[in-house]
PDB file of C-alpha atoms and ligand atoms in Angstrom:
ATOM      1  CA  UNK A   1      53.932 -21.937  16.003  1.00 58.00           C
ATOM      2  CA  UNK A   2      56.580 -19.257  16.552  1.00 65.00           C
ATOM      3  CA  UNK A   3      58.249 -19.188  19.827  1.00 66.00           C
ATOM      4  CA  UNK A   4      57.204 -15.566  20.183  1.00 75.00           C
ATOM      5  CA  UNK A   5      53.403 -16.502  19.836  1.00 74.00           C
ATOM      6  CA  UNK A   6      53.998 -18.981  22.483  1.00 79.00           C
ATOM      7  CA  UNK A   7      55.503 -16.297  24.474  1.00 77.00           C
ATOM      8  CA  UNK A   8      52.271 -13.825  23.944  1.00 76.00           C
ATOM      9  CA  UNK A   9      50.055 -16.562  24.959  1.00 78.00           C
ATOM     10  CA  UNK A  10      51.542 -17.152  28.176  1.00 79.00           C
ATOM     11  CA  UNK A  11      51.251 -13.775  28.856  1.00 75.00           C
ATOM     12  CA  UNK A  12      47.756 -13.361  27.980  1.00 76.00           C
ATOM     13  CA  UNK A  13      46.820 -16.523  30.068  1.00 75.00           C
ATOM     14  CA  UNK A  14      48.482 -14.746  33.019  1.00 73.00           C
ATOM     15  CA  UNK A  15      46.754 -11.836  32.613  1.00 69.00           C
ATOM     16  CA  UNK A  16      43.466 -13.628  32.168  1.00 65.00           C
ATOM     17  CA  UNK A  17      44.058 -15.438  35.234  1.00 59.00           C
ATOM     18  CA  UNK A  18      44.180 -12.263  37.344  1.00 53.00           C
ATOM     19  CA  UNK A  19      41.197 -10.678  35.256  1.00 53.00           C
ATOM     20  CA  UNK A  20      41.480  -9.180  32.029  1.00 52.00           C
ATOM     21  CA  UNK A  21      40.660  -5.345  31.633  1.00 53.00           C
ATOM     22  CA  UNK A  22      37.185  -5.913  30.066  1.00 60.00           C
ATOM     23  CA  UNK A  23      35.603  -2.681  28.969  1.00 75.00           C
ATOM     24  CA  UNK A  24      32.644  -2.614  26.786  1.00 89.00           C
ATOM     25  CA  UNK A  25      32.783  -1.004  23.321  1.00 97.00           C
ATOM     26  CA  UNK A  26      33.237  -2.192  19.658  1.00 98.00           C
ATOM     27  CA  UNK A  27      35.550  -5.107  19.292  1.00 98.00           C
ATOM     28  CA  UNK A  28      36.919  -5.975  15.807  1.00 98.00           C
ATOM     29  CA  UNK A  29      38.365  -9.791  14.863  1.00 98.00           C
ATOM     30  CA  UNK A  30      40.665  -9.819  11.815  1.00 98.00           C
ATOM     31  CA  UNK A  31      40.807 -12.923   9.889  1.00 98.00           C
ATOM     32  CA  UNK A  32      42.350 -13.695   6.594  1.00 97.00           C
ATOM     33  CA  UNK A  33      41.945 -17.332   5.238  1.00 97.00           C
ATOM     34  CA  UNK A  34      39.850 -19.948   6.732  1.00 98.00           C
ATOM     35  CA  UNK A  35      40.472 -23.565   5.909  1.00 96.00           C
ATOM     36  CA  UNK A  36      42.943 -23.085   2.965  1.00 94.00           C
ATOM     37  CA  UNK A  37      46.433 -23.943   3.054  1.00 90.00           C
ATOM     38  CA  UNK A  38      48.386 -20.890   2.093  1.00 89.00           C
ATOM     39  CA  UNK A  39      51.881 -21.113   0.478  1.00 85.00           C
ATOM     40  CA  UNK A  40      54.464 -20.400   3.151  1.00 84.00           C
ATOM     41  CA  UNK A  41      51.969 -18.903   6.229  1.00 87.00           C
ATOM     42  CA  UNK A  42      54.394 -18.320   9.137  1.00 88.00           C
ATOM     43  CA  UNK A  43      51.855 -15.860  10.729  1.00 89.00           C
ATOM     44  CA  UNK A  44      49.297 -18.489  10.491  1.00 94.00           C
ATOM     45  CA  UNK A  45      46.889 -16.405   8.675  1.00 95.00           C
ATOM     46  CA  UNK A  46      44.711 -19.392   7.659  1.00 96.00           C
ATOM     47  CA  UNK A  47      42.187 -20.432  10.556  1.00 97.00           C
ATOM     48  CA  UNK A  48      41.252 -24.014  10.236  1.00 97.00           C
ATOM     49  CA  UNK A  49      37.528 -24.264   9.285  1.00 98.00           C
ATOM     50  CA  UNK A  50      36.724 -26.373  12.474  1.00 98.00           C
ATOM     51  CA  UNK A  51      38.472 -23.991  14.880  1.00 98.00           C
ATOM     52  CA  UNK A  52      36.704 -21.430  13.201  1.00 98.00           C
ATOM     53  CA  UNK A  53      33.156 -22.735  13.381  1.00 98.00           C
ATOM     54  CA  UNK A  54      33.771 -23.297  17.123  1.00 98.00           C
ATOM     55  CA  UNK A  55      34.755 -19.583  17.423  1.00 98.00           C
ATOM     56  CA  UNK A  56      31.728 -18.467  15.740  1.00 98.00           C
ATOM     57  CA  UNK A  57      29.275 -20.773  17.746  1.00 98.00           C
ATOM     58  CA  UNK A  58      30.953 -18.725  20.932  1.00 97.00           C
ATOM     59  CA  UNK A  59      30.079 -15.459  19.134  1.00 97.00           C
ATOM     60  CA  UNK A  60      26.687 -16.546  18.496  1.00 98.00           C
ATOM     61  CA  UNK A  61      26.305 -17.220  21.920  1.00 96.00           C
ATOM     62  CA  UNK A  62      25.916 -13.331  22.574  1.00 96.00           C
ATOM     63  CA  UNK A  63      28.709 -13.538  25.119  1.00 95.00           C
ATOM     64  CA  UNK A  64      31.070 -11.227  23.799  1.00 96.00           C
ATOM     65  CA  UNK A  65      28.456  -8.537  22.680  1.00 96.00           C
ATOM     66  CA  UNK A  66      26.298  -8.135  19.831  1.00 97.00           C
ATOM     67  CA  UNK A  67      27.784  -9.284  16.393  1.00 98.00           C
ATOM     68  CA  UNK A  68      27.551  -6.461  13.828  1.00 98.00           C
ATOM     69  CA  UNK A  69      28.826  -5.889  10.103  1.00 98.00           C
ATOM     70  CA  UNK A  70      31.517  -3.220  10.379  1.00 98.00           C
ATOM     71  CA  UNK A  71      29.197  -0.693   8.804  1.00 97.00           C
ATOM     72  CA  UNK A  72      26.648  -1.194  11.153  1.00 97.00           C
ATOM     73  CA  UNK A  73      28.411  -0.835  14.498  1.00 97.00           C
ATOM     74  CA  UNK A  74      27.089   1.669  16.455  1.00 97.00           C
ATOM     75  CA  UNK A  75      30.171   2.477  18.436  1.00 97.00           C
ATOM     76  CA  UNK A  76      28.527   4.133  21.051  1.00 96.00           C
ATOM     77  CA  UNK A  77      30.029   2.096  24.156  1.00 96.00           C
ATOM     78  CA  UNK A  78      27.889  -0.618  24.061  1.00 96.00           C
ATOM     79  CA  UNK A  79      29.480  -4.304  23.717  1.00 97.00           C
ATOM     80  CA  UNK A  80      29.710  -5.105  19.989  1.00 98.00           C
ATOM     81  CA  UNK A  81      31.954  -7.375  17.794  1.00 98.00           C
ATOM     82  CA  UNK A  82      32.415  -7.520  14.433  1.00 98.00           C
ATOM     83  CA  UNK A  83      34.208 -10.617  12.192  1.00 98.00           C
ATOM     84  CA  UNK A  84      36.064  -9.018   9.054  1.00 98.00           C
ATOM     85  CA  UNK A  85      38.070 -10.696   6.589  1.00 98.00           C
ATOM     86  CA  UNK A  86      41.212  -9.345   4.706  1.00 98.00           C
ATOM     87  CA  UNK A  87      42.533  -9.762   1.117  1.00 96.00           C
ATOM     88  CA  UNK A  88      39.644 -11.467  -0.068  1.00 96.00           C
ATOM     89  CA  UNK A  89      40.572 -15.433  -0.093  1.00 96.00           C
ATOM     90  CA  UNK A  90      38.119 -17.586  -1.830  1.00 97.00           C
ATOM     91  CA  UNK A  91      37.370 -19.597   1.186  1.00 98.00           C
ATOM     92  CA  UNK A  92      35.334 -16.451   2.571  1.00 98.00           C
ATOM     93  CA  UNK A  93      32.861 -17.762  -0.157  1.00 98.00           C
ATOM     94  CA  UNK A  94      33.367 -21.565   0.054  1.00 98.00           C
ATOM     95  CA  UNK A  95      34.056 -22.048   3.995  1.00 98.00           C
ATOM     96  CA  UNK A  96      33.597 -19.143   6.160  1.00 98.00           C
ATOM     97  CA  UNK A  97      30.258 -17.770   4.869  1.00 98.00           C
ATOM     98  CA  UNK A  98      28.429 -21.095   4.727  1.00 98.00           C
ATOM     99  CA  UNK A  99      29.367 -21.095   8.748  1.00 98.00           C
ATOM    100  CA  UNK A 100      28.518 -17.318   9.489  1.00 98.00           C
ATOM    101  CA  UNK A 101      25.037 -17.763   7.341  1.00 98.00           C
ATOM    102  CA  UNK A 102      23.859 -21.103   9.287  1.00 98.00           C
ATOM    103  CA  UNK A 103      24.269 -19.094  12.638  1.00 98.00           C
ATOM    104  CA  UNK A 104      22.958 -15.839  10.975  1.00 98.00           C
ATOM    105  CA  UNK A 105      26.255 -13.634  11.978  1.00 98.00           C
ATOM    106  CA  UNK A 106      26.897 -10.771   9.886  1.00 98.00           C
ATOM    107  CA  UNK A 107      30.411 -10.219   8.763  1.00 98.00           C
ATOM    108  CA  UNK A 108      32.547  -8.033   6.565  1.00 98.00           C
ATOM    109  CA  UNK A 109      35.013  -9.024   3.750  1.00 98.00           C
ATOM    110  CA  UNK A 110      37.500  -6.145   2.584  1.00 98.00           C
ATOM    111  CA  UNK A 111      38.860  -7.199  -0.440  1.00 98.00           C
ATOM    112  CA  UNK A 112      41.608  -5.525  -3.001  1.00 97.00           C
ATOM    113  CA  UNK A 113      40.496  -5.271  -6.317  1.00 97.00           C
ATOM    114  CA  UNK A 114      43.892  -5.535  -7.607  1.00 95.00           C
ATOM    115  CA  UNK A 115      44.239  -9.127  -6.233  1.00 94.00           C
ATOM    116  CA  UNK A 116      40.822 -10.282  -7.815  1.00 93.00           C
ATOM    117  CA  UNK A 117      41.150 -12.484 -10.621  1.00 82.00           C
ATOM    118  CA  UNK A 118      44.842 -13.056  -9.935  1.00 87.00           C
ATOM    119  CA  UNK A 119      44.150 -16.644  -9.527  1.00 84.00           C
ATOM    120  CA  UNK A 120      44.087 -18.921  -6.427  1.00 85.00           C
ATOM    121  CA  UNK A 121      43.872 -18.660  -3.138  1.00 93.00           C
ATOM    122  CA  UNK A 122      41.886 -15.228  -4.049  1.00 95.00           C
ATOM    123  CA  UNK A 123      38.136 -14.758  -5.165  1.00 97.00           C
ATOM    124  CA  UNK A 124      37.353 -13.880  -8.663  1.00 96.00           C
ATOM    125  CA  UNK A 125      34.859 -11.007  -9.656  1.00 97.00           C
ATOM    126  CA  UNK A 126      31.990 -13.630 -10.290  1.00 97.00           C
ATOM    127  CA  UNK A 127      32.541 -15.213  -6.927  1.00 97.00           C
ATOM    128  CA  UNK A 128      32.816 -12.005  -4.970  1.00 98.00           C
ATOM    129  CA  UNK A 129      29.316 -11.081  -6.615  1.00 98.00           C
ATOM    130  CA  UNK A 130      28.199 -14.371  -5.124  1.00 98.00           C
ATOM    131  CA  UNK A 131      29.734 -13.703  -1.694  1.00 98.00           C
ATOM    132  CA  UNK A 132      28.171 -10.393  -1.502  1.00 98.00           C
ATOM    133  CA  UNK A 133      24.576 -11.867  -1.918  1.00 98.00           C
ATOM    134  CA  UNK A 134      25.152 -14.108   1.253  1.00 98.00           C
ATOM    135  CA  UNK A 135      22.795 -12.729   3.971  1.00 97.00           C
ATOM    136  CA  UNK A 136      24.674 -10.909   6.431  1.00 98.00           C
ATOM    137  CA  UNK A 137      27.474 -10.423   3.958  1.00 98.00           C
ATOM    138  CA  UNK A 138      29.133  -6.676   3.781  1.00 98.00           C
ATOM    139  CA  UNK A 139      31.650  -6.042   0.990  1.00 98.00           C
ATOM    140  CA  UNK A 140      34.767  -3.363   1.939  1.00 98.00           C
ATOM    141  CA  UNK A 141      37.792  -2.352   0.155  1.00 98.00           C
ATOM    142  CA  UNK A 142      41.177  -3.174   1.490  1.00 98.00           C
ATOM    143  CA  UNK A 143      43.226  -0.911  -0.827  1.00 98.00           C
ATOM    144  CA  UNK A 144      43.421  -1.093  -4.670  1.00 98.00           C
ATOM    145  CA  UNK A 145      47.064  -2.762  -4.869  1.00 97.00           C
ATOM    146  CA  UNK A 146      47.564  -3.602  -1.120  1.00 96.00           C
ATOM    147  CA  UNK A 147      50.283  -1.003  -1.144  1.00 97.00           C
ATOM    148  CA  UNK A 148      51.037   0.473   2.209  1.00 97.00           C
ATOM    149  CA  UNK A 149      48.775   3.379   2.250  1.00 97.00           C
ATOM    150  CA  UNK A 150      50.432   5.614   4.990  1.00 95.00           C
ATOM    151  CA  UNK A 151      53.440   6.421   3.032  1.00 94.00           C
ATOM    152  CA  UNK A 152      51.908   7.645  -0.222  1.00 97.00           C
ATOM    153  CA  UNK A 153      51.660  10.818  -1.366  1.00 97.00           C
ATOM    154  CA  UNK A 154      48.361  12.704  -1.487  1.00 97.00           C
ATOM    155  CA  UNK A 155      47.267  12.080  -5.065  1.00 98.00           C
ATOM    156  CA  UNK A 156      48.344   8.076  -4.948  1.00 98.00           C
ATOM    157  CA  UNK A 157      46.477   7.917  -1.562  1.00 98.00           C
ATOM    158  CA  UNK A 158      43.336   9.424  -2.981  1.00 98.00           C
ATOM    159  CA  UNK A 159      43.408   7.122  -6.003  1.00 98.00           C
ATOM    160  CA  UNK A 160      43.986   3.895  -3.781  1.00 98.00           C
ATOM    161  CA  UNK A 161      41.191   4.766  -1.529  1.00 98.00           C
ATOM    162  CA  UNK A 162      38.657   6.011  -4.381  1.00 98.00           C
ATOM    163  CA  UNK A 163      39.369   3.630  -7.175  1.00 98.00           C
ATOM    164  CA  UNK A 164      39.050   0.577  -4.990  1.00 98.00           C
ATOM    165  CA  UNK A 165      35.648   1.832  -3.850  1.00 98.00           C
ATOM    166  CA  UNK A 166      34.526   2.820  -7.151  1.00 98.00           C
ATOM    167  CA  UNK A 167      35.576  -0.676  -8.715  1.00 98.00           C
ATOM    168  CA  UNK A 168      33.656  -2.365  -5.972  1.00 98.00           C
ATOM    169  CA  UNK A 169      30.710  -0.457  -5.886  1.00 98.00           C
ATOM    170  CA  UNK A 170      30.507  -0.666  -9.721  1.00 98.00           C
ATOM    171  CA  UNK A 171      30.704  -4.376  -9.810  1.00 98.00           C
ATOM    172  CA  UNK A 172      28.337  -4.910  -6.909  1.00 98.00           C
ATOM    173  CA  UNK A 173      25.826  -2.200  -7.463  1.00 98.00           C
ATOM    174  CA  UNK A 174      25.973  -1.456  -4.043  1.00 97.00           C
ATOM    175  CA  UNK A 175      27.439   1.311  -1.794  1.00 97.00           C
ATOM    176  CA  UNK A 176      30.715   0.652  -0.339  1.00 98.00           C
ATOM    177  CA  UNK A 177      31.722   2.426   3.006  1.00 98.00           C
ATOM    178  CA  UNK A 178      33.938   0.420   5.080  1.00 98.00           C
ATOM    179  CA  UNK A 179      37.757  -0.796   4.570  1.00 98.00           C
ATOM    180  CA  UNK A 180      40.615  -2.298   6.225  1.00 98.00           C
ATOM    181  CA  UNK A 181      44.153  -0.855   5.924  1.00 98.00           C
ATOM    182  CA  UNK A 182      46.468  -3.117   3.814  1.00 98.00           C
ATOM    183  CA  UNK A 183      49.375  -3.995   6.242  1.00 96.00           C
ATOM    184  CA  UNK A 184      47.540  -2.066   8.988  1.00 95.00           C
ATOM    185  CA  UNK A 185      49.372   0.804   7.955  1.00 96.00           C
ATOM    186  CA  UNK A 186      47.438   3.996   8.574  1.00 97.00           C
ATOM    187  CA  UNK A 187      47.877   7.449  10.127  1.00 97.00           C
ATOM    188  CA  UNK A 188      45.713  10.144  11.040  1.00 97.00           C
ATOM    189  CA  UNK A 189      46.359  12.016   7.550  1.00 97.00           C
ATOM    190  CA  UNK A 190      45.096   8.640   5.835  1.00 98.00           C
ATOM    191  CA  UNK A 191      42.156   8.494   7.808  1.00 98.00           C
ATOM    192  CA  UNK A 192      41.224  12.148   6.743  1.00 98.00           C
ATOM    193  CA  UNK A 193      41.851  11.034   3.103  1.00 98.00           C
ATOM    194  CA  UNK A 194      39.556   7.908   3.625  1.00 98.00           C
ATOM    195  CA  UNK A 195      36.968  10.132   5.050  1.00 98.00           C
ATOM    196  CA  UNK A 196      37.120  12.495   2.080  1.00 98.00           C
ATOM    197  CA  UNK A 197      36.963   9.337  -0.104  1.00 98.00           C
ATOM    198  CA  UNK A 198      33.691   8.275   1.359  1.00 98.00           C
ATOM    199  CA  UNK A 199      34.153   5.758   3.848  1.00 98.00           C
ATOM    200  CA  UNK A 200      32.917   5.868   7.316  1.00 98.00           C
ATOM    201  CA  UNK A 201      34.622   2.945   8.988  1.00 98.00           C
ATOM    202  CA  UNK A 202      38.112   1.451   8.777  1.00 98.00           C
ATOM    203  CA  UNK A 203      39.867  -1.153  10.690  1.00 98.00           C
ATOM    204  CA  UNK A 204      43.721  -1.086  11.386  1.00 97.00           C
ATOM    205  CA  UNK A 205      45.869  -3.871  12.985  1.00 95.00           C
ATOM    206  CA  UNK A 206      46.255  -2.302  16.722  1.00 96.00           C
ATOM    207  CA  UNK A 207      44.806  -4.681  19.307  1.00 96.00           C
ATOM    208  CA  UNK A 208      41.988  -3.142  21.666  1.00 96.00           C
ATOM    209  CA  UNK A 209      38.354  -2.414  22.026  1.00 97.00           C
ATOM    210  CA  UNK A 210      36.766   0.685  20.506  1.00 97.00           C
ATOM    211  CA  UNK A 211      34.885   3.359  22.598  1.00 97.00           C
ATOM    212  CA  UNK A 212      32.807   6.105  21.367  1.00 96.00           C
ATOM    213  CA  UNK A 213      35.600   8.279  21.134  1.00 96.00           C
ATOM    214  CA  UNK A 214      37.863   6.188  18.734  1.00 97.00           C
ATOM    215  CA  UNK A 215      38.506   7.752  15.347  1.00 97.00           C
ATOM    216  CA  UNK A 216      36.003   5.342  13.136  1.00 98.00           C
ATOM    217  CA  UNK A 217      38.630   5.322  10.275  1.00 98.00           C
ATOM    218  CA  UNK A 218      41.443   3.767  12.641  1.00 98.00           C
ATOM    219  CA  UNK A 219      39.310   1.272  14.496  1.00 98.00           C
ATOM    220  CA  UNK A 220      41.293  -1.026  16.620  1.00 98.00           C
ATOM    221  CA  UNK A 221      41.180  -4.573  15.543  1.00 98.00           C
ATOM    222  CA  UNK A 222      42.169  -8.100  17.286  1.00 97.00           C
ATOM    223  CA  UNK A 223      43.872 -10.591  14.846  1.00 97.00           C
ATOM    224  CA  UNK A 224      42.967 -14.430  15.133  1.00 97.00           C
ATOM    225  CA  UNK A 225      45.509 -16.754  13.888  1.00 96.00           C
ATOM    226  CA  UNK A 226      45.831 -20.298  13.179  1.00 96.00           C
ATOM    227  CA  UNK A 227      47.635 -20.929  16.365  1.00 95.00           C
ATOM    228  CA  UNK A 228      44.842 -19.704  18.703  1.00 96.00           C
ATOM    229  CA  UNK A 229      42.910 -22.412  20.328  1.00 96.00           C
ATOM    230  CA  UNK A 230      39.481 -21.914  22.010  1.00 96.00           C
ATOM    231  CA  UNK A 231      40.821 -20.385  25.131  1.00 95.00           C
ATOM    232  CA  UNK A 232      42.992 -17.653  23.073  1.00 96.00           C
ATOM    233  CA  UNK A 233      40.254 -16.863  20.983  1.00 97.00           C
ATOM    234  CA  UNK A 234      37.850 -16.298  24.103  1.00 96.00           C
ATOM    235  CA  UNK A 235      40.694 -14.229  25.715  1.00 95.00           C
ATOM    236  CA  UNK A 236      41.056 -12.209  22.444  1.00 95.00           C
ATOM    237  CA  UNK A 237      37.516 -11.758  22.382  1.00 96.00           C
ATOM    238  CA  UNK A 238      37.144 -10.393  25.914  1.00 94.00           C
ATOM    239  CA  UNK A 239      40.367  -8.209  25.950  1.00 93.00           C
ATOM    240  CA  UNK A 240      42.944 -10.425  27.629  1.00 91.00           C
ATOM    241  CA  UNK A 241      45.281  -9.828  24.785  1.00 92.00           C
ATOM    242  CA  UNK A 242      44.775  -5.781  24.520  1.00 92.00           C
ATOM    243  CA  UNK A 243      48.223  -5.559  26.341  1.00 90.00           C
ATOM    244  CA  UNK A 244      49.733  -6.289  23.109  1.00 88.00           C
ATOM    245  CA  UNK A 245      48.846  -2.815  21.531  1.00 89.00           C
ATOM    246  CA  UNK A 246      51.834  -1.675  23.825  1.00 86.00           C
ATOM    247  CA  UNK A 247      54.116  -3.548  21.278  1.00 87.00           C
ATOM    248  CA  UNK A 248      52.682  -2.081  18.255  1.00 89.00           C
ATOM    249  CA  UNK A 249      52.027   1.797  18.355  1.00 90.00           C
ATOM    250  CA  UNK A 250      48.693   3.739  17.553  1.00 93.00           C
ATOM    251  CA  UNK A 251      48.343   4.798  14.000  1.00 94.00           C
ATOM    252  CA  UNK A 252      46.015   7.793  15.554  1.00 93.00           C
ATOM    253  CA  UNK A 253      49.455   8.875  17.063  1.00 91.00           C
ATOM    254  CA  UNK A 254      51.073   9.255  13.493  1.00 87.00           C
TER     255      UNK A 254
HETATM  256 ZN1  LIG B   1      45.994  -7.549   3.380  1.00 66.48          ZN
END
């Protein structure tokens, strides 16, 4: 664990002790890999399988709200929580999906078509099709090449957004209407382009909960990492870490 993460834990726990600012709304949890060892992973992007299973047990208790797929969120101010995965790691199929399916929890896997078939640890196209058939699994896009989309010109931006969606829809034979922003890099302009490209919901990397007034193409998302123990997870799922957004800057202001 990095020293900074230890510091954030301390702050979050102190805030939790004084009562976290619990507001209802849609909370989106952001995961990457589950149970795999990623080469060089200083950010803790791979959550251990046992920890993930315990986290999903906590979600299925309903304590943090109704678990919804990103595209199925009502975003009406009621307590909802979504489980999302970025990048398209193979362990979404082999490790995470069986845990989620056992608990009948919906989930959203946002994949980068340009990374599929690039070899392990990513999914292949046939594996993605298999994953899409797991009950409760929603497939979304995560850019075409994993470029930062907020800095692209209009033409390249439109291509990343439309082409990723088209490739996924062609392969899966079903509509793709959600996405997550690669590197969390988004802006108002990028959100407008995503809407024009046919998306209805998109998650960024800003911590926090989403009320009815939140731009649905710039949904706040709380990242879960391998350093999080059960207490950290419960704190993140209930808002004790939302102060972290102060360090981040809201893409809705860009
Ligand atoms: Zn990514």
